[in-house]
Amino acid sequence: MIVLIPVFNEEANIGPLLAEVRAHCPGTAICVINDCSQDGTARVLKAAGCAHLNLPCNLGVGGAMQAGFRYAYEQGYAYALRLDGDGQHPPAECAALFARMAQGDVDLVLGSRFLAAGGYTSTRMRQFGIAGLAAFLSYVCRQRITDPTSGFQLVNRAVMYYFAHQYPAEYPEPESLALLSRQGYRFAEAPARFRERQTGKSSIRRWGTLFFMFKVCVALFVDRCRAVDPRFNRHAVEARL
Amino acid sequence: MTLPQSAAVLTGCLIVALSAYCFLQWRTRRFQALFWAAIGAAMVYAGFRPAFIEWLGPDSLELRLRLIVALLSFIVLTITLETIRIARLQERYAFLWLLAGLLLLGGALLPDLARALVATTGLSYGVIVLVIIFTFLLLMLFHFSVALSRTQFKLAQLTRELALAEERLRRLETPRPPAPALPKPE
């Protein structure tokens, strides 16, 4: 079991987050993917002494996560938990995700802030965008999804292998779910309370929300038009592992 | 002597002088220098004897456009070949530019082809030339977008590979200190 944390300019958040992860998930490995931060993130990570990947060019969260999944796969971990570097996913909430994964019938568990009572649910504008996206993605996947943009995810080794080879580049969360359902992987949601980011500012600006929605919907549509890659089908991957 | 005539003579002299200089200094291929010298000489001659232009064809907008297009195609071809020669351009991209140059050359040398297009579409010769150039440029831009995407994809792969290798190196270089005592969860 490994915790993957993509960070970009989070020198103030990353230290407390690492301490929190160590406190709540003792014994798990941590790998921080530093997506070419311009501040002192690399220095903080070096001092923290945990495994970290310093990307020499900024690839965006998708490109960074792909490196993380690749690392997790190569190191032979059975499960990988993804947390956002801004600290909005409290490691304490991961128990619900593990419990769902332990039932054994899913390959990915998604922490949903809308299934949990209380907690931070982001701005009005963004909620509206997320609701629209959720409706569209639920239709595409033929399965109800309440929080398509959640980066709080627990994946097993088969998904890890798939994501290590193919992962969408920008704002990857909704698109990756659509790809998973297309390749025959099973996923479910579990309730998780989110927090507001601790310090610093989000990489998505206010009006960016609408553009983001539009872009993701186009990406979802384009993915439907592409041929399914049989190499990464769930059964093919499970047979290989 | 009218102004265009003297301009042609002056430009022709300049081209001849430049090509002679390049010829003597080995700045370029001898064949190219001779070729440009011939063009310069033709311009000088046409400046003194306007009848020379009439000999090329009837003095019309079409002829002028053909001359301009021909000049353009020579420039494109020269630059492309020269850049390939000094190996700054990969052949796969050079191929497109060569095609562009040859297309222009064909348009200038085969006026019947253009006239056939004029007859079919009903557009004028100048507009046809512009439309073809514009379409070709769009296709070219599209080609570059595809090439850029491919390059970016490769760059991302390399970046990940580098980060993983660096982490591995760091792990090998630093002997792992004993695991710090974990704080008790509240």
Tab-separated table of C-alpha atoms in Angstrom:
chain	number	residue	atom	x	y	z
A	1	MET	CA	0.000	0.000	0.000
A	2	ILE	CA	1.389	3.354	-1.043
A	3	VAL	CA	0.085	6.914	-0.805
A	4	LEU	CA	0.662	9.002	-3.941
A	5	ILE	CA	0.560	12.771	-3.543
A	6	PRO	CA	0.942	15.036	-6.600
A	7	VAL	CA	2.108	18.507	-5.577
A	8	PHE	CA	2.723	21.758	-7.370
A	9	ASN	CA	4.023	24.697	-5.314
A	10	GLU	CA	2.784	23.354	-1.981
A	11	GLU	CA	5.794	23.978	0.268
A	12	ALA	CA	3.572	25.148	3.142
A	13	ASN	CA	1.040	22.294	2.910
A	14	ILE	CA	3.185	19.300	2.210
A	15	GLY	CA	4.968	19.042	5.575
A	16	PRO	CA	1.804	18.888	7.726
A	17	LEU	CA	0.135	16.612	5.175
A	18	LEU	CA	3.006	14.122	5.319
A	19	ALA	CA	2.861	14.125	9.126
A	20	GLU	CA	-0.869	13.527	8.958
A	21	VAL	CA	-0.506	10.640	6.526
A	22	ARG	CA	2.147	9.047	8.736
A	23	ALA	CA	-0.140	9.450	11.745
A	24	HIS	CA	-3.275	8.015	10.173
A	25	CYS	CA	-1.852	5.358	7.872
A	26	PRO	CA	1.155	4.066	9.802
A	27	GLY	CA	3.392	1.712	7.916
A	28	THR	CA	2.366	2.812	4.439
A	29	ALA	CA	4.903	4.056	1.927
A	30	ILE	CA	4.545	7.580	0.597
A	31	CYS	CA	5.582	8.881	-2.794
A	32	VAL	CA	5.217	12.591	-3.492
A	33	ILE	CA	5.275	13.617	-7.156
A	34	ASN	CA	6.702	17.100	-7.391
A	35	ASP	CA	5.437	18.507	-10.687
A	36	CYS	CA	8.322	20.920	-11.212
A	37	SER	CA	7.375	23.277	-8.369
A	38	GLN	CA	8.947	26.720	-8.457
A	39	ASP	CA	8.981	27.202	-4.682
A	40	GLY	CA	10.809	25.266	-1.976
A	41	THR	CA	8.738	22.097	-2.314
A	42	ALA	CA	11.720	20.041	-3.488
A	43	ARG	CA	13.755	21.170	-0.463
A	44	VAL	CA	10.939	20.315	1.966
A	45	LEU	CA	10.570	16.884	0.372
A	46	LYS	CA	14.276	16.183	0.598
A	47	ALA	CA	14.260	17.126	4.267
A	48	ALA	CA	11.168	14.999	4.899
A	49	GLY	CA	13.058	11.950	3.686
A	50	CYS	CA	10.140	10.287	1.908
A	51	ALA	CA	10.300	8.925	-1.624
A	52	HIS	CA	9.597	11.632	-4.162
A	53	LEU	CA	9.727	12.066	-7.913
A	54	ASN	CA	11.012	15.424	-9.106
A	55	LEU	CA	9.642	15.966	-12.604
A	56	PRO	CA	12.056	18.194	-14.531
A	57	CYS	CA	9.213	19.712	-16.616
A	58	ASN	CA	5.723	20.629	-15.511
A	59	LEU	CA	3.378	17.977	-16.915
A	60	GLY	CA	0.136	18.867	-15.152
A	61	VAL	CA	-1.583	16.658	-12.613
A	62	GLY	CA	-2.330	13.888	-15.151
A	63	GLY	CA	1.256	13.528	-16.318
A	64	ALA	CA	2.477	13.663	-12.723
A	65	MET	CA	0.023	11.013	-11.534
A	66	GLN	CA	1.027	8.734	-14.374
A	67	ALA	CA	4.593	8.866	-13.051
A	68	GLY	CA	3.256	8.077	-9.582
A	69	PHE	CA	1.231	5.087	-10.771
A	70	ARG	CA	4.229	3.856	-12.676
A	71	TYR	CA	6.383	4.105	-9.561
A	72	ALA	CA	3.762	2.307	-7.460
A	73	TYR	CA	3.449	-0.448	-10.044
A	74	GLU	CA	7.193	-0.944	-10.416
A	75	GLN	CA	7.691	-1.061	-6.658
A	76	GLY	CA	5.116	-3.825	-6.448
A	77	TYR	CA	2.509	-2.222	-4.195
A	78	ALA	CA	-0.911	-3.867	-4.105
A	79	TYR	CA	-2.897	-0.662	-3.599
A	80	ALA	CA	-2.273	3.016	-4.208
A	81	LEU	CA	-4.163	5.819	-2.507
A	82	ARG	CA	-4.118	9.178	-4.192
A	83	LEU	CA	-4.335	12.353	-2.127
A	84	ASP	CA	-4.225	15.916	-3.388
A	85	GLY	CA	-1.217	17.933	-2.318
A	86	ASP	CA	-3.295	20.864	-1.075
A	87	GLY	CA	-4.539	18.834	1.889
A	88	GLN	CA	-8.223	18.835	0.966
A	89	HIS	CA	-8.396	15.064	1.297
A	90	PRO	CA	-7.895	14.240	4.983
A	91	PRO	CA	-5.957	10.964	5.312
A	92	ALA	CA	-8.220	10.143	8.260
A	93	GLU	CA	-11.067	9.648	5.785
A	94	CYS	CA	-9.360	6.839	3.912
A	95	ALA	CA	-10.889	4.127	6.123
A	96	ALA	CA	-14.177	4.218	4.198
A	97	LEU	CA	-12.275	3.745	0.930
A	98	PHE	CA	-10.360	0.770	2.292
A	99	ALA	CA	-13.536	-0.784	3.630
A	100	ARG	CA	-15.157	-0.513	0.217
A	101	MET	CA	-12.090	-1.918	-1.536
A	102	ALA	CA	-11.954	-4.808	0.938
A	103	GLN	CA	-15.305	-6.038	-0.356
A	104	GLY	CA	-13.291	-7.162	-3.355
A	105	ASP	CA	-15.717	-6.405	-6.170
A	106	VAL	CA	-14.199	-3.132	-7.374
A	107	ASP	CA	-10.883	-1.994	-8.845
A	108	LEU	CA	-11.111	1.659	-7.865
A	109	VAL	CA	-12.835	3.427	-4.976
A	110	LEU	CA	-13.618	7.091	-5.338
A	111	GLY	CA	-14.008	9.315	-2.283
A	112	SER	CA	-17.123	11.411	-2.804
A	113	ARG	CA	-17.665	14.613	-0.840
A	114	PHE	CA	-21.353	14.641	-1.774
A	115	LEU	CA	-22.094	11.269	-0.194
A	116	ALA	CA	-20.672	12.370	3.145
A	117	ALA	CA	-22.564	14.561	5.576
A	118	GLY	CA	-20.818	17.844	6.324
A	119	GLY	CA	-17.397	18.888	5.162
A	120	TYR	CA	-16.277	21.277	2.493
A	121	THR	CA	-18.053	21.155	-0.856
A	122	SER	CA	-16.432	24.083	-2.754
A	123	THR	CA	-18.026	27.146	-4.309
A	124	ARG	CA	-21.538	27.440	-5.749
A	125	MET	CA	-20.269	27.906	-9.295
A	126	ARG	CA	-18.076	24.855	-9.087
A	127	GLN	CA	-20.822	22.729	-7.527
A	128	PHE	CA	-23.054	23.598	-10.453
A	129	GLY	CA	-20.346	22.589	-12.908
A	130	ILE	CA	-19.654	19.377	-11.025
A	131	ALA	CA	-23.349	18.442	-10.984
A	132	GLY	CA	-23.574	18.819	-14.767
A	133	LEU	CA	-20.422	16.846	-15.261
A	134	ALA	CA	-21.617	14.149	-12.862
A	135	ALA	CA	-24.842	13.736	-14.820
A	136	PHE	CA	-22.995	13.410	-18.117
A	137	LEU	CA	-20.350	11.067	-16.731
A	138	SER	CA	-22.980	8.903	-15.041
A	139	TYR	CA	-24.664	8.558	-18.404
A	140	VAL	CA	-21.401	7.699	-20.148
A	141	CYS	CA	-20.464	5.090	-17.527
A	142	ARG	CA	-24.029	3.788	-17.067
A	143	GLN	CA	-23.432	4.113	-13.347
A	144	ARG	CA	-24.264	6.825	-10.826
A	145	ILE	CA	-21.264	9.039	-10.025
A	146	THR	CA	-21.742	11.922	-7.606
A	147	ASP	CA	-18.257	13.418	-7.460
A	148	PRO	CA	-16.517	13.069	-10.835
A	149	THR	CA	-13.696	15.537	-10.091
A	150	SER	CA	-12.596	13.894	-6.863
A	151	GLY	CA	-8.909	13.064	-6.767
A	152	PHE	CA	-9.337	11.029	-3.584
A	153	GLN	CA	-8.978	7.571	-5.082
A	154	LEU	CA	-7.853	4.132	-4.030
A	155	VAL	CA	-6.814	1.820	-6.872
A	156	ASN	CA	-5.718	-1.788	-7.056
A	157	ARG	CA	-2.842	-3.202	-9.063
A	158	ALA	CA	-4.746	-3.758	-12.298
A	159	VAL	CA	-5.833	-0.107	-12.466
A	160	MET	CA	-2.345	0.940	-11.428
A	161	TYR	CA	-0.958	-0.946	-14.419
A	162	TYR	CA	-3.489	0.620	-16.758
A	163	PHE	CA	-2.923	4.154	-15.448
A	164	ALA	CA	0.852	3.685	-15.598
A	165	HIS	CA	0.451	3.182	-19.348
A	166	GLN	CA	-2.451	5.427	-20.223
A	167	TYR	CA	-3.687	8.392	-18.274
A	168	PRO	CA	-5.323	11.591	-19.509
A	169	ALA	CA	-3.085	14.644	-19.301
A	170	GLU	CA	-5.137	17.589	-18.029
A	171	TYR	CA	-7.855	17.448	-15.342
A	172	PRO	CA	-7.715	13.662	-15.599
A	173	GLU	CA	-10.224	12.513	-12.953
A	174	PRO	CA	-13.526	12.420	-14.898
A	175	GLU	CA	-11.906	11.229	-18.087
A	176	SER	CA	-10.013	8.455	-16.338
A	177	LEU	CA	-13.295	7.134	-14.869
A	178	ALA	CA	-14.856	7.028	-18.335
A	179	LEU	CA	-11.802	5.204	-19.693
A	180	LEU	CA	-11.940	2.712	-16.831
A	181	SER	CA	-15.572	1.889	-17.442
A	182	ARG	CA	-14.849	1.477	-21.125
A	183	GLN	CA	-12.030	-0.970	-20.413
A	184	GLY	CA	-14.247	-3.047	-18.157
A	185	TYR	CA	-12.871	-1.987	-14.770
A	186	ARG	CA	-15.340	-1.684	-11.893
A	187	PHE	CA	-15.432	1.227	-9.511
A	188	ALA	CA	-17.608	2.518	-6.689
A	189	GLU	CA	-17.869	5.597	-4.531
A	190	ALA	CA	-17.405	5.863	-0.802
A	191	PRO	CA	-18.315	8.859	1.359
A	192	ALA	CA	-15.417	11.103	2.389
A	193	ARG	CA	-15.441	14.524	4.027
A	194	PHE	CA	-13.176	17.000	2.252
A	195	ARG	CA	-11.539	20.081	3.722
A	196	GLU	CA	-10.870	23.451	2.232
A	197	ARG	CA	-7.331	23.710	0.934
A	198	GLN	CA	-4.997	24.705	3.778
A	199	THR	CA	-2.944	27.513	2.216
A	200	GLY	CA	-2.023	28.686	-1.252
A	201	LYS	CA	-4.447	28.895	-4.128
A	202	SER	CA	-6.152	26.468	-6.449
A	203	SER	CA	-4.875	25.875	-9.948
A	204	ILE	CA	-8.401	26.245	-11.390
A	205	ARG	CA	-9.635	29.830	-11.520
A	206	ARG	CA	-13.257	30.855	-11.138
A	207	TRP	CA	-14.184	31.202	-14.791
A	208	GLY	CA	-11.928	28.305	-15.537
A	209	THR	CA	-14.700	26.107	-14.131
A	210	LEU	CA	-16.945	26.480	-17.159
A	211	PHE	CA	-14.084	26.024	-19.568
A	212	PHE	CA	-13.012	22.999	-17.593
A	213	MET	CA	-16.486	21.463	-17.875
A	214	PHE	CA	-16.576	22.089	-21.581
A	215	LYS	CA	-13.143	20.608	-22.134
A	216	VAL	CA	-13.879	17.519	-20.098
A	217	CYS	CA	-17.161	16.909	-21.917
A	218	VAL	CA	-15.362	17.151	-25.263
A	219	ALA	CA	-12.684	14.781	-23.995
A	220	LEU	CA	-15.335	12.303	-22.820
A	221	PHE	CA	-16.981	12.444	-26.215
A	222	VAL	CA	-13.686	11.975	-28.066
A	223	ASP	CA	-12.840	8.996	-25.862
A	224	ARG	CA	-16.081	7.336	-26.867
A	225	CYS	CA	-15.060	7.672	-30.507
A	226	ARG	CA	-11.707	6.000	-29.954
A	227	ALA	CA	-11.225	2.281	-30.271
A	228	VAL	CA	-10.844	0.334	-27.027
A	229	ASP	CA	-7.250	-0.793	-26.539
A	230	PRO	CA	-7.532	-4.547	-25.850
A	231	ARG	CA	-4.123	-4.674	-24.198
A	232	PHE	CA	-5.461	-2.749	-21.223
A	233	ASN	CA	-8.768	-4.502	-20.871
A	234	ARG	CA	-9.419	-5.566	-17.285
A	235	HIS	CA	-9.322	-9.280	-18.076
A	236	ALA	CA	-6.141	-8.956	-20.140
A	237	VAL	CA	-4.407	-6.980	-17.387
A	238	GLU	CA	-5.572	-9.293	-14.600
A	239	ALA	CA	-4.286	-12.263	-16.585
A	240	ARG	CA	-0.908	-10.560	-16.933
A	241	LEU	CA	-0.477	-9.588	-13.287
B	1	MET	CA	13.734	54.989	-68.738
B	2	THR	CA	10.724	54.672	-66.418
B	3	LEU	CA	10.889	54.077	-62.676
B	4	PRO	CA	9.962	50.326	-62.771
B	5	GLN	CA	12.596	49.797	-65.438
B	6	SER	CA	15.352	51.425	-63.413
B	7	ALA	CA	14.169	49.525	-60.308
B	8	ALA	CA	14.443	46.262	-62.240
B	9	VAL	CA	17.932	47.164	-63.449
B	10	LEU	CA	19.098	48.109	-59.955
B	11	THR	CA	17.630	44.976	-58.343
B	12	GLY	CA	19.104	42.828	-61.098
B	13	CYS	CA	22.540	44.393	-60.572
B	14	LEU	CA	22.266	43.775	-56.838
B	15	ILE	CA	21.348	40.110	-57.383
B	16	VAL	CA	24.188	39.630	-59.852
B	17	ALA	CA	26.660	41.269	-57.467
B	18	LEU	CA	25.503	39.206	-54.512
B	19	SER	CA	25.593	35.934	-56.407
B	20	ALA	CA	29.029	36.755	-57.768
B	21	TYR	CA	30.221	37.478	-54.235
B	22	CYS	CA	28.745	34.200	-52.951
B	23	PHE	CA	30.231	32.369	-55.941
B	24	LEU	CA	33.706	33.667	-55.216
B	25	GLN	CA	33.518	33.251	-51.452
B	26	TRP	CA	32.175	29.682	-51.626
B	27	ARG	CA	29.245	30.813	-49.504
B	28	THR	CA	26.798	28.699	-51.479
B	29	ARG	CA	26.667	26.038	-54.117
B	30	ARG	CA	28.102	27.214	-57.429
B	31	PHE	CA	25.014	26.029	-59.264
B	32	GLN	CA	22.757	28.171	-57.120
B	33	ALA	CA	24.968	31.222	-57.507
B	34	LEU	CA	24.912	30.826	-61.294
B	35	PHE	CA	21.160	30.385	-61.231
B	36	TRP	CA	20.591	33.591	-59.291
B	37	ALA	CA	23.126	35.412	-61.463
B	38	ALA	CA	21.056	34.369	-64.493
B	39	ILE	CA	17.894	35.736	-62.875
B	40	GLY	CA	19.679	39.002	-62.057
B	41	ALA	CA	20.988	39.277	-65.612
B	42	ALA	CA	17.496	38.663	-66.987
B	43	MET	CA	16.137	41.450	-64.788
B	44	VAL	CA	18.811	43.885	-65.957
B	45	TYR	CA	18.131	42.922	-69.584
B	46	ALA	CA	14.368	43.313	-69.093
B	47	GLY	CA	14.995	46.730	-67.574
B	48	PHE	CA	16.818	47.926	-70.671
B	49	ARG	CA	14.621	46.054	-73.174
B	50	PRO	CA	10.978	45.946	-72.023
B	51	ALA	CA	10.253	43.943	-75.175
B	52	PHE	CA	11.890	41.011	-73.389
B	53	ILE	CA	8.913	40.808	-71.041
B	54	GLU	CA	6.492	40.871	-73.909
B	55	TRP	CA	8.454	38.015	-75.429
B	56	LEU	CA	7.754	35.962	-72.264
B	57	GLY	CA	4.039	36.429	-72.762
B	58	PRO	CA	1.329	39.050	-73.131
B	59	ASP	CA	1.689	41.843	-70.553
B	60	SER	CA	-1.131	40.976	-68.179
B	61	LEU	CA	-1.956	40.518	-64.518
B	62	GLU	CA	-1.658	36.782	-65.030
B	63	LEU	CA	1.905	37.040	-66.264
B	64	ARG	CA	2.947	39.248	-63.380
B	65	LEU	CA	1.366	36.862	-60.902
B	66	ARG	CA	3.109	33.952	-62.581
B	67	LEU	CA	6.432	35.733	-62.287
B	68	ILE	CA	5.816	36.504	-58.617
B	69	VAL	CA	4.753	32.911	-57.918
B	70	ALA	CA	7.806	31.588	-59.761
B	71	LEU	CA	10.089	33.831	-57.722
B	72	LEU	CA	8.341	32.717	-54.546
B	73	SER	CA	8.770	29.063	-55.435
B	74	PHE	CA	12.475	29.587	-56.145
B	75	ILE	CA	12.906	31.253	-52.776
B	76	VAL	CA	11.043	28.459	-50.957
B	77	LEU	CA	12.990	25.743	-52.753
B	78	THR	CA	16.346	27.429	-52.213
B	79	ILE	CA	15.771	27.993	-48.510
B	80	THR	CA	14.475	24.449	-48.017
B	81	LEU	CA	17.332	22.781	-49.862
B	82	GLU	CA	19.886	24.946	-48.117
B	83	THR	CA	18.429	24.178	-44.678
B	84	ILE	CA	18.403	20.450	-45.387
B	85	ARG	CA	21.978	20.713	-46.581
B	86	ILE	CA	23.210	22.206	-43.348
B	87	ALA	CA	21.066	19.586	-41.572
B	88	ARG	CA	18.855	21.837	-39.522
B	89	LEU	CA	15.633	20.432	-40.963
B	90	GLN	CA	14.596	16.824	-40.799
B	91	GLU	CA	13.651	15.339	-44.152
B	92	ARG	CA	10.138	14.437	-43.010
B	93	TYR	CA	9.328	18.120	-42.508
B	94	ALA	CA	11.413	19.239	-45.442
B	95	PHE	CA	9.285	17.056	-47.684
B	96	LEU	CA	6.264	19.292	-47.099
B	97	TRP	CA	8.164	22.456	-47.847
B	98	LEU	CA	9.640	20.947	-50.992
B	99	LEU	CA	6.124	20.030	-52.031
B	100	ALA	CA	5.039	23.616	-51.396
B	101	GLY	CA	7.871	24.945	-53.551
B	102	LEU	CA	7.146	22.489	-56.356
B	103	LEU	CA	3.432	23.300	-56.220
B	104	LEU	CA	4.192	26.989	-56.640
B	105	LEU	CA	6.611	26.210	-59.441
B	106	GLY	CA	4.016	24.072	-61.171
B	107	GLY	CA	1.474	26.869	-60.865
B	108	ALA	CA	3.887	29.267	-62.515
B	109	LEU	CA	5.141	26.952	-65.276
B	110	LEU	CA	1.832	25.368	-66.251
B	111	PRO	CA	-0.593	28.240	-66.781
B	112	ASP	CA	-2.995	25.868	-68.509
B	113	LEU	CA	-3.543	24.054	-65.251
B	114	ALA	CA	-4.453	27.315	-63.542
B	115	ARG	CA	-6.613	28.307	-66.508
B	116	ALA	CA	-8.491	25.022	-66.210
B	117	LEU	CA	-9.147	25.816	-62.572
B	118	VAL	CA	-10.240	29.314	-63.491
B	119	ALA	CA	-12.650	27.885	-66.043
B	120	THR	CA	-14.120	25.348	-63.601
B	121	THR	CA	-14.475	27.534	-60.549
B	122	GLY	CA	-15.165	30.870	-62.193
B	123	LEU	CA	-12.710	32.560	-59.834
B	124	SER	CA	-9.974	34.787	-61.155
B	125	TYR	CA	-6.391	33.623	-61.476
B	126	GLY	CA	-5.161	35.695	-58.534
B	127	VAL	CA	-7.874	34.425	-56.219
B	128	ILE	CA	-7.123	30.831	-57.220
B	129	VAL	CA	-3.462	31.289	-56.371
B	130	LEU	CA	-4.370	32.752	-52.994
B	131	VAL	CA	-6.870	29.986	-52.226
B	132	ILE	CA	-4.336	27.270	-53.042
B	133	ILE	CA	-1.616	28.901	-50.966
B	134	PHE	CA	-4.021	29.420	-48.060
B	135	THR	CA	-5.267	25.818	-48.130
B	136	PHE	CA	-1.750	24.525	-48.255
B	137	LEU	CA	-0.706	26.699	-45.315
B	138	LEU	CA	-3.652	25.429	-43.263
B	139	LEU	CA	-2.724	21.825	-43.993
B	140	MET	CA	0.827	22.586	-43.054
B	141	LEU	CA	-0.215	24.155	-39.745
B	142	PHE	CA	-2.301	21.114	-39.000
B	143	HIS	CA	0.667	18.905	-39.725
B	144	PHE	CA	2.714	20.927	-37.255
B	145	SER	CA	0.019	20.651	-34.575
B	146	VAL	CA	0.119	16.884	-34.929
B	147	ALA	CA	3.894	16.861	-34.838
B	148	LEU	CA	3.881	19.122	-31.770
B	149	SER	CA	1.418	16.861	-29.937
B	150	ARG	CA	3.554	13.857	-30.686
B	151	THR	CA	6.647	15.669	-29.446
B	152	GLN	CA	4.867	16.724	-26.272
B	153	PHE	CA	3.789	13.167	-25.610
B	154	LYS	CA	7.348	11.969	-25.999
B	155	LEU	CA	8.605	14.763	-23.769
B	156	ALA	CA	6.166	13.741	-21.021
B	157	GLN	CA	7.340	10.127	-21.267
B	158	LEU	CA	10.955	11.224	-21.001
B	159	THR	CA	10.199	13.508	-18.073
B	160	ARG	CA	8.566	10.671	-16.145
B	161	GLU	CA	11.393	8.313	-17.007
B	162	LEU	CA	13.944	10.849	-15.778
B	163	ALA	CA	12.105	11.448	-12.496
B	164	LEU	CA	11.830	7.708	-11.837
B	165	ALA	CA	15.521	7.202	-12.628
B	166	GLU	CA	16.462	10.083	-10.358
B	167	GLU	CA	14.434	8.652	-7.483
B	168	ARG	CA	16.061	5.286	-7.997
B	169	LEU	CA	19.503	6.868	-7.958
B	170	ARG	CA	18.683	8.764	-4.781
B	171	ARG	CA	17.521	5.544	-3.137
B	172	LEU	CA	20.748	3.793	-4.097
B	173	GLU	CA	22.974	6.672	-3.010
B	174	THR	CA	21.549	7.278	0.449
B	175	PRO	CA	21.659	4.364	2.847
B	176	ARG	CA	18.187	4.245	4.417
B	177	PRO	CA	18.248	5.572	7.963
B	178	PRO	CA	16.337	3.479	10.456
B	179	ALA	CA	12.626	4.230	10.173
B	180	PRO	CA	11.706	7.094	12.504
B	181	ALA	CA	9.415	6.221	15.364
B	182	LEU	CA	5.891	6.818	14.146
B	183	PRO	CA	3.802	9.190	16.219
B	184	LYS	CA	0.854	7.525	17.821
B	185	PRO	CA	-2.452	8.176	16.061
B	186	GLU	CA	-4.811	10.177	18.216
